[in-house]
Coordinates of C-alpha atoms in Angstrom, one line a residue:
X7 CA -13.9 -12.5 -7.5
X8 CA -14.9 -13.9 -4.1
X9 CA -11.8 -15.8 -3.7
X10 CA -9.6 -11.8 -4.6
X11 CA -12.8 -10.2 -2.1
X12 CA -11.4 -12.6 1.0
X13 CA -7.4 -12.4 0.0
X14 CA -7.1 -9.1 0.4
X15 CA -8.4 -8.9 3.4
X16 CA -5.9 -11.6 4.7
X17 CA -3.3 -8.8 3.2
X18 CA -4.4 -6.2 5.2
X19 CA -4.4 -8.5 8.4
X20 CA -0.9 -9.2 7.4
X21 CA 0.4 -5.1 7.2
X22 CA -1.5 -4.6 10.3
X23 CA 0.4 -7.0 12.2
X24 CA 3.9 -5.9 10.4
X25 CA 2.8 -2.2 11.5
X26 CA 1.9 -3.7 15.0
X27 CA 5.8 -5.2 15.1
X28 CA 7.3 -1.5 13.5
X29 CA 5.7 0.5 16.7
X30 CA 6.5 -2.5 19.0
X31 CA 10.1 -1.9 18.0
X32 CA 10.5 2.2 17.5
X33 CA 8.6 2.5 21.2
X34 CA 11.0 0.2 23.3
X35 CA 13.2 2.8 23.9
X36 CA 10.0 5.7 24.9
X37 CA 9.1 2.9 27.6
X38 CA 12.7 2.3 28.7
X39 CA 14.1 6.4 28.3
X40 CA 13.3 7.1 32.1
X41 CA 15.5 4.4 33.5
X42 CA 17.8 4.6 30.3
X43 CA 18.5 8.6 31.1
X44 CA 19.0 7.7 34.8
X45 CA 21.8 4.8 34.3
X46 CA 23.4 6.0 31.5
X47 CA 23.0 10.1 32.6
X48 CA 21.5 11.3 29.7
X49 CA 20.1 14.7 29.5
X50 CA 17.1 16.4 28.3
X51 CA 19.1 17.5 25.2
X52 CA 20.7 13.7 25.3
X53 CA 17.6 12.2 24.7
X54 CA 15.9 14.7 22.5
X55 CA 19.3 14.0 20.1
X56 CA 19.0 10.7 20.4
X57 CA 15.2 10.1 19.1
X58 CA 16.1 12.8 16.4
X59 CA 18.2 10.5 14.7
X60 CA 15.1 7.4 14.2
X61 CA 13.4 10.5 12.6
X62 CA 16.5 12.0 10.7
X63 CA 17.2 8.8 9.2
X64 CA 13.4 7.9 8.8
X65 CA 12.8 11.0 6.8
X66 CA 15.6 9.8 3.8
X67 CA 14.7 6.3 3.9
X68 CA 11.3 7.4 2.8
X69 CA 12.6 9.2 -0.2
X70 CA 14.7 6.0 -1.4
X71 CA 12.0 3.6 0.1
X72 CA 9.1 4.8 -2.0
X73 CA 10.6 4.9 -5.0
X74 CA 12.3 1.3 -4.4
X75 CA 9.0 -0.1 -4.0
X76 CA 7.3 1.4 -6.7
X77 CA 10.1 -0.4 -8.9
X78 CA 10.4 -3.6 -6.8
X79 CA 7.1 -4.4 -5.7
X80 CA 5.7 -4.8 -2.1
X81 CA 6.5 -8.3 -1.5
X82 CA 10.1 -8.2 -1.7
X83 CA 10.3 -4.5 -0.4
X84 CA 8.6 -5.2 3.0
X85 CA 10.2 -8.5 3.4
X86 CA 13.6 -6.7 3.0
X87 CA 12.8 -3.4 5.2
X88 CA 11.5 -6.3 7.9
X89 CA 14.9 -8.0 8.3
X90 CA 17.1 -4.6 8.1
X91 CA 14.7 -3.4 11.0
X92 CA 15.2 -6.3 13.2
X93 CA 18.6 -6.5 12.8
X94 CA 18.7 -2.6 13.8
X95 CA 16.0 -2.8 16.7
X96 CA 18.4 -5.9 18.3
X97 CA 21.4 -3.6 17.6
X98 CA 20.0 -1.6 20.7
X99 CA 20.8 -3.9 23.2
X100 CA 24.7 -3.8 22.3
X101 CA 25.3 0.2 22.4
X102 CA 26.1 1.9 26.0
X103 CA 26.5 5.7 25.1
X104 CA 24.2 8.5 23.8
X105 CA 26.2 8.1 20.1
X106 CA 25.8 4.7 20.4
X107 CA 22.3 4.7 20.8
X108 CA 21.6 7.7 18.2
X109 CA 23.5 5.1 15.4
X110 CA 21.1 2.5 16.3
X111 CA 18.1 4.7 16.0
X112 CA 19.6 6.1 12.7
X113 CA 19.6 2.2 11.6
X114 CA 16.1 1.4 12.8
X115 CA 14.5 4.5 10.9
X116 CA 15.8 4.2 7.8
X117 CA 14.9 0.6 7.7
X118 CA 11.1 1.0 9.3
X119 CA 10.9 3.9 6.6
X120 CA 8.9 1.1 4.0
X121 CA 6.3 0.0 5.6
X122 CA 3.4 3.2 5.4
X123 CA 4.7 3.3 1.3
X124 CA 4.8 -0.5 1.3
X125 CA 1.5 -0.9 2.9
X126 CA -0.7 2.0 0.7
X127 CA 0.8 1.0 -2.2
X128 CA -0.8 -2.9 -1.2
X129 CA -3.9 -1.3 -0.9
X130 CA -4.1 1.2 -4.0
X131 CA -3.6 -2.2 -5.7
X132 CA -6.0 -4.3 -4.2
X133 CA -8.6 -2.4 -2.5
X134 CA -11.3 0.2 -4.5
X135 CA -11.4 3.6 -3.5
X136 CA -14.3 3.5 -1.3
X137 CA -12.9 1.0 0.8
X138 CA -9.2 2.1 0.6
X139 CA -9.8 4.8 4.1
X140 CA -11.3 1.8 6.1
X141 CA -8.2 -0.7 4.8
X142 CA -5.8 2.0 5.6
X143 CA -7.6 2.6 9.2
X144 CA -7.5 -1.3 9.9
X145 CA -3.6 -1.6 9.1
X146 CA -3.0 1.7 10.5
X147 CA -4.2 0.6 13.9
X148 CA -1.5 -1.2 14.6
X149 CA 0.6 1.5 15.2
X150 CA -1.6 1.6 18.5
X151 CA -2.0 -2.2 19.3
X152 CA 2.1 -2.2 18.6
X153 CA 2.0 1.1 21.5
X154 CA -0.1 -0.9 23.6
X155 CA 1.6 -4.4 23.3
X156 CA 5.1 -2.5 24.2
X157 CA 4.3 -1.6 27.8
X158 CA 2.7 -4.9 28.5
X159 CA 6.1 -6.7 27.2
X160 CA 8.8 -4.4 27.8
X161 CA 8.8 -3.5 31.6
X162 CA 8.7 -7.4 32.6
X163 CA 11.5 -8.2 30.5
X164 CA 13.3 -4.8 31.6
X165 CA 12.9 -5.7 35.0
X166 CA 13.5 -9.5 34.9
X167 CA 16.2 -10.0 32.4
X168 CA 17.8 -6.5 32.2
X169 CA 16.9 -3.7 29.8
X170 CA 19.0 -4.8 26.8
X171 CA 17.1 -8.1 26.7
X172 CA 13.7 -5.9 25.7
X173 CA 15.4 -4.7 22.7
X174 CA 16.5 -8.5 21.4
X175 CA 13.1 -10.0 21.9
X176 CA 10.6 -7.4 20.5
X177 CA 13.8 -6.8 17.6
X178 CA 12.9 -10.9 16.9
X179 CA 9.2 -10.6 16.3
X180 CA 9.5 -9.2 12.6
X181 CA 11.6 -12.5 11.5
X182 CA 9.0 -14.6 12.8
X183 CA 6.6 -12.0 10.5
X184 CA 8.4 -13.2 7.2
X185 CA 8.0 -16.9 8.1
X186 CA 3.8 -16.1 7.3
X187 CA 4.8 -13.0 4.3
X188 CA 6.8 -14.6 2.1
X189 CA 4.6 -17.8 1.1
X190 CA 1.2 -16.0 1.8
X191 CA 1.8 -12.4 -0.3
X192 CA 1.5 -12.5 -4.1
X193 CA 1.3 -9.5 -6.2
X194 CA -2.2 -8.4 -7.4
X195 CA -3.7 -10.0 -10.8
X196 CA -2.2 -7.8 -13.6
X197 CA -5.5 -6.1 -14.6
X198 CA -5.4 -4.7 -10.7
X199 CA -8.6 -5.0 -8.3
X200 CA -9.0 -1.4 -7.6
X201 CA -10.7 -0.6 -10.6
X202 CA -11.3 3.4 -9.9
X203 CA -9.2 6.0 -8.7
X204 CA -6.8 8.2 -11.1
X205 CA -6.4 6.6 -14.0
X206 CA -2.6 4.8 -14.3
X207 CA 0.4 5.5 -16.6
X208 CA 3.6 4.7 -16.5
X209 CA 5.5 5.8 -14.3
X210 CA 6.0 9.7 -13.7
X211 CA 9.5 11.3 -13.4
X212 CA 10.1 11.6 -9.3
X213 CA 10.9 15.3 -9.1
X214 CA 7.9 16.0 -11.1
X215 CA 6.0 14.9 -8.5
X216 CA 6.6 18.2 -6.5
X217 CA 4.8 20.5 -9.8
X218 CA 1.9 19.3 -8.5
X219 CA -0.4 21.0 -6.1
X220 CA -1.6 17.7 -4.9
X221 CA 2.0 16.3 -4.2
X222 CA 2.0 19.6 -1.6
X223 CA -1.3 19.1 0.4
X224 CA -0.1 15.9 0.9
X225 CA 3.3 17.3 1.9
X226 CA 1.2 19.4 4.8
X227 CA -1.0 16.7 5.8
X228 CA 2.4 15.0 7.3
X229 CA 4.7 17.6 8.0
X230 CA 2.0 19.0 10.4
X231 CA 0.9 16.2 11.8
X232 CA 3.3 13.4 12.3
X233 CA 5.7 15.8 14.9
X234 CA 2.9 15.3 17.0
X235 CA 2.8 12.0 17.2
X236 CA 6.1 11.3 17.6
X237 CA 6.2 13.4 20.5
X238 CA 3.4 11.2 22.2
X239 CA 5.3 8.2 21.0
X240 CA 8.8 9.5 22.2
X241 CA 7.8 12.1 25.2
X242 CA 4.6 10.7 26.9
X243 CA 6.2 8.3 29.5
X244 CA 8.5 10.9 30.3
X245 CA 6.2 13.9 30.5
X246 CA 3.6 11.0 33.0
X247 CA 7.1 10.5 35.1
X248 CA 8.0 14.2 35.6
X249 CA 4.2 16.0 35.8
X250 CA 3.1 12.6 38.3
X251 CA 5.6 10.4 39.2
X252 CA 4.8 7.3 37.0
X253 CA 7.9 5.2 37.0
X254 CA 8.8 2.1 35.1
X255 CA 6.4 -0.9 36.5
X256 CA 3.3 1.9 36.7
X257 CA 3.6 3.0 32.8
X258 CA 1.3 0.2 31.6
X259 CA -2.0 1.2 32.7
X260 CA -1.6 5.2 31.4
X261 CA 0.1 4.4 28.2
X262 CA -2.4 0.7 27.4
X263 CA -5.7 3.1 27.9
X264 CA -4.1 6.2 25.3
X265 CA -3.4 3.6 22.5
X266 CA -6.7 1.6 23.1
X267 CA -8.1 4.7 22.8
X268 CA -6.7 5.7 19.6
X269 CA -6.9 2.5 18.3
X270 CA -11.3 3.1 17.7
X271 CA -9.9 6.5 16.1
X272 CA -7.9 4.8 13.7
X273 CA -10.4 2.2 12.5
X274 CA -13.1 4.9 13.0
X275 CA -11.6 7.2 10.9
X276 CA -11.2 5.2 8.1
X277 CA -14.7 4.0 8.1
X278 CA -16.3 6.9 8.2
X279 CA -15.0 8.5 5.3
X280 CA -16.1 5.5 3.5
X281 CA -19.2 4.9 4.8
X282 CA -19.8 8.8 3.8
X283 CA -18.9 7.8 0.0
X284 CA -21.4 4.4 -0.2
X285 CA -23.8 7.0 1.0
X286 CA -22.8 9.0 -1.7
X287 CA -21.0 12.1 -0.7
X288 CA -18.1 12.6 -2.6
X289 CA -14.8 11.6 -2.2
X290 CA -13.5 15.3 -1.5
X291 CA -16.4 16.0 1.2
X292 CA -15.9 12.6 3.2
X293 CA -12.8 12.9 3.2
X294 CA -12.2 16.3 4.4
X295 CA -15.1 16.8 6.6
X296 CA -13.9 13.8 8.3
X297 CA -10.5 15.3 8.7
X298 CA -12.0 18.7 10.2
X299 CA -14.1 16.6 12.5
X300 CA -10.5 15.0 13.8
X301 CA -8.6 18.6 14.0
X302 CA -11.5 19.7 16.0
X303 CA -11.2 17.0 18.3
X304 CA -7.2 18.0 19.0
X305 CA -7.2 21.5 19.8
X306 CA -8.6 20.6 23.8
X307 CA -4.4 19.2 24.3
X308 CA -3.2 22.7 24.2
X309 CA -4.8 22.1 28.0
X310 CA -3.2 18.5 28.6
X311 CA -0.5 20.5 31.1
X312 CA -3.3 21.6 33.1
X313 CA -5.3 18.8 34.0
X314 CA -6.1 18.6 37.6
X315 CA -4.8 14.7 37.2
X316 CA -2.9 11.5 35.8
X317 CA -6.2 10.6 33.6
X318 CA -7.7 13.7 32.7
X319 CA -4.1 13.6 31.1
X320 CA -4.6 10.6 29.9
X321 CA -8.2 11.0 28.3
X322 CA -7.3 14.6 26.8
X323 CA -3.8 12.3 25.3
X324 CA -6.1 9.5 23.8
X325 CA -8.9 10.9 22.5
X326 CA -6.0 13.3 20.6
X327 CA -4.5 10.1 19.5
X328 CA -7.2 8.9 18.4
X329 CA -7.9 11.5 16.4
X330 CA -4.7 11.9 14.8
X331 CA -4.6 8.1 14.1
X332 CA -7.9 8.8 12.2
X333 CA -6.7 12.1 10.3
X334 CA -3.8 9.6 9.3
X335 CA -6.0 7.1 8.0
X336 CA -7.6 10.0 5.8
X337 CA -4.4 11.4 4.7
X338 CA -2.8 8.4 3.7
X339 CA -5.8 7.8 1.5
X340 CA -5.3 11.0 -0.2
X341 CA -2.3 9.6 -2.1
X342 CA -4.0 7.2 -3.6
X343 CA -7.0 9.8 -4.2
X344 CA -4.6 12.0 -5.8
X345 CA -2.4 9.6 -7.8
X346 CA -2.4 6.4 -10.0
X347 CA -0.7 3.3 -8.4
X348 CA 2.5 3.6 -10.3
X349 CA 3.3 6.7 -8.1
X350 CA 1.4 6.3 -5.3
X351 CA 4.8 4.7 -3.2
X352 CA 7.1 7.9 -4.0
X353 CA 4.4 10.3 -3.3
X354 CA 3.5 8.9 -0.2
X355 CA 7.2 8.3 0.6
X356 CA 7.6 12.1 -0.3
X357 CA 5.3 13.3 2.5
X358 CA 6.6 10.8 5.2
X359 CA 9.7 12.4 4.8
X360 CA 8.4 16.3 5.1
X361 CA 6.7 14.6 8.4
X362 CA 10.2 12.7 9.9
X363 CA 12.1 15.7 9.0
X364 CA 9.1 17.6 11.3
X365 CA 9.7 15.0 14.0
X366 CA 13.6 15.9 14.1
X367 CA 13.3 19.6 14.4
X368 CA 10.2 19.2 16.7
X369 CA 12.4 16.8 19.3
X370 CA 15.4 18.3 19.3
X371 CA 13.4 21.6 20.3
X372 CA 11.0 20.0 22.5
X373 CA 14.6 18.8 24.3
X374 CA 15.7 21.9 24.8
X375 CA 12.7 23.9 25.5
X376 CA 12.8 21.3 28.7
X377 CA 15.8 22.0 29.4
X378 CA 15.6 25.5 29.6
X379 CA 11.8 25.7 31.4
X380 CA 12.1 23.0 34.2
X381 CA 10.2 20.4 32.1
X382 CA 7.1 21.9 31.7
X383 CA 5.3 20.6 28.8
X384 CA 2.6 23.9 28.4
X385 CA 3.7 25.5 25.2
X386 CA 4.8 22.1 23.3
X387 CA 1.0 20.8 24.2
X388 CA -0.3 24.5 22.7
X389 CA 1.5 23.7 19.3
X390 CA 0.4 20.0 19.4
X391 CA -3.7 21.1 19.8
X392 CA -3.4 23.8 17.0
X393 CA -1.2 22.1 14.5
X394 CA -4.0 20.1 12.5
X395 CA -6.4 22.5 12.3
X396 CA -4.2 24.4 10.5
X397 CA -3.1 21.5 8.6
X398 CA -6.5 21.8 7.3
X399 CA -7.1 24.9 6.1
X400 CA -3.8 24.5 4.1
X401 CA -4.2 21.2 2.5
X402 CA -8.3 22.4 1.4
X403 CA -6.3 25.6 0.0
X404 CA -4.1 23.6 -2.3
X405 CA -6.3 20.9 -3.0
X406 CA -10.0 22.2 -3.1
X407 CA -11.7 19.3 -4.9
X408 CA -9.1 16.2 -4.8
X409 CA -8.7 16.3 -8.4
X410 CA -6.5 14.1 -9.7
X411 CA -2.9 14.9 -10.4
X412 CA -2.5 14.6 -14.5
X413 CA 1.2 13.3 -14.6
X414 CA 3.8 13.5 -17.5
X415 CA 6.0 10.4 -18.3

């Protein structure tokens, strides 16, 4: 038992680092857009079109990757995802027009669609329930130390070696990733280590999935909130370029503090909702009070435009991220709150694609509400503060007590 206590740790130390290398790889080409759009004479639109298709393409390869690790397993569903991503991320450096670009982006999404299914499903199997939020928080940080990490590596290489160069090296880190997964990562003893949660059968029909209420809250929880972040991801070193002038070899600093920031959010999060359940609150009350605490702590970027300078931007931005990064710890640990492992991958693969498919009609709108306004950033900010708040008057609406779902086979 002690020996199954320390392993899976080591397992969640190993999807944090292959989250770390996913957000590495997707935010190479936020860091790079301003110098991209100004060689290659993309336009608002351009651009907005372009990041689209990661999203586009993200939002099916969740359908198919959920489902494809629920059947396969997580050991040989991340390792594949890992090499299809790399592959795509190095693809970058060989394209030279918008189209170009939007394929490569198309490539990358799909492929980097496994690894939030791959890495719940590893902890619905090896984790209990009351310490599922915190391992979710711990890999889920590395969405932020992978946001952090790509402005400290991708400028110098930009600017030394030439901009295609970024995209080979940071596209090479996830093949150095499978030389440590594939002899470290073995499936979960067959009685499971969980030991709580809904109780399992086999596995569930997909499209019965959406009969249940639960399937929907879940649905909200990412459809509402993931646009949002993309739009940091995607639009922050653009919106610090137009609203202040911060170029290339200045984007570090701004972009480092957001994500360290959000980083203590996403840990945060996840350990507050279960600390809240060892103290014994249920799983329903830590979980959403938690959640309201985060939505609360969003609402102040509807005034992000109108900050009187670069890092009141940046400190409204961060402690945002942060609190989205800890609502996403929460939400991702209502899958597995909700549902028995066997389904856990397609339900959670069900609500990352209502959230990609959120990101592409949020970006291509957010390109050409720019366009048409001068780049002012105002009203997308208002619909980024209110967005989770009402994310969570929904999701307590259709899922008052976080029962769980009673599936048919």
């Amino acid at each position: 038992m002690e020996r199954t206590s320390s392993y899976r740790w080591t397992i969640c130390a190993l999807l944090f680092v292959a989250t770390t290398i996913n957000y590495v790889d997707r935010q190479v080409l936020g860091i790079l857009a301003p110098t991209l759009q100004r060689e290659l004479h993309w336009t608002e639109s351009d651009y907005g079109d372009i990041v689209s298709w990661f999203s586009f393409a993200y939002a099916f390869g969740f359908l198919i990757a959920g489902r494809v690790i629920d059947w396969i397993g997580v050991r040989r569903g991340l390792a594949a995802a890992v090499v299809a991503w790399s592959v795509a991320a190095i693809g970058h450096a060989f394209a030279t027009t918008a189209a170009g670009f939007s394929f490569a982006r198309a490539a990358l999404g799909v492929s980097e669609s496994a690894i939030f299914p791959g890495s719940i499903k590893a902890v619905a199997e090896w984790f209990p329930q009351r310490e599922r939020a915190l391992a979710a928080g711990i890999f889920n940080a590395g969405t932020n130390t992978g946001a952090i990490l790509t402005p400290l590596l991708v400028p110098w290489i930009a600017l030394k070696y030439g901009w295609q160069w970024a995209f080979v090296a940071t596209g090479a880190l996830g093949l150095l990733w499978l030389a440590i997964w594939i002899p470290l990562y073995r499936d979960p003893p067959l009685a499971g280590t969980a030991g709580d949660g809904p109780v399992e059968v086999a596995r569930a029909p997909w499209l019965s999935l959406f009969g249940h209420r639960q399937t929907w809250a879940f649905i909200v929880g990412k459809l509402m909130a993931d646009p949002v972040w993309w739009f940091y991801l995607y639009w922050l070193p653009k919106f610090l370029d137009a609203k202040y002038g911060v170029k290339l070899a200045q984007v570090a600093a701004p972009i480092i503090v957001v994500y360290l920031i959000a980083d203590v959010g996403s840990v945060g999060g996840g350990w507050t909702s279960s600390a809240l359940i060892k103290r014994g609150w249920t799983v329903n009350r830590a979980r959403k009070t938690t959640m309201l605490a985060m939505a609360l702590l969003i609402v102040p970027t509807t005034l992000v435009s109108r900050a009187p300078s670069m890092w009141a931007a940046v400190l409204i931005v961060g402690v945002a991220a942060a609190a989205h990064q800890a609502w996403s710890a929460n939400v991702y640990t209502l899958a597995s709150d909700m549902f028995p492992k066997s389904a856990v991958g397609s339900v959670v693969g069900i609500g990352a694609f209502a959230g990609a498919m959120g990101g592409v009609v949020f970006q291509r709108i957010t390109g050409r509400v720019l366009q048409a306004n001068g780049s002012d950033y105002a009203p997308i900010f208002v619909v980024c503060g209110l967005a989770y708040v009402t994310a969570w008057v929904i999701i307590h609406l259709l899922a008052p007590r976080l029962e769980p779902a009673r599936l048919s086979t």
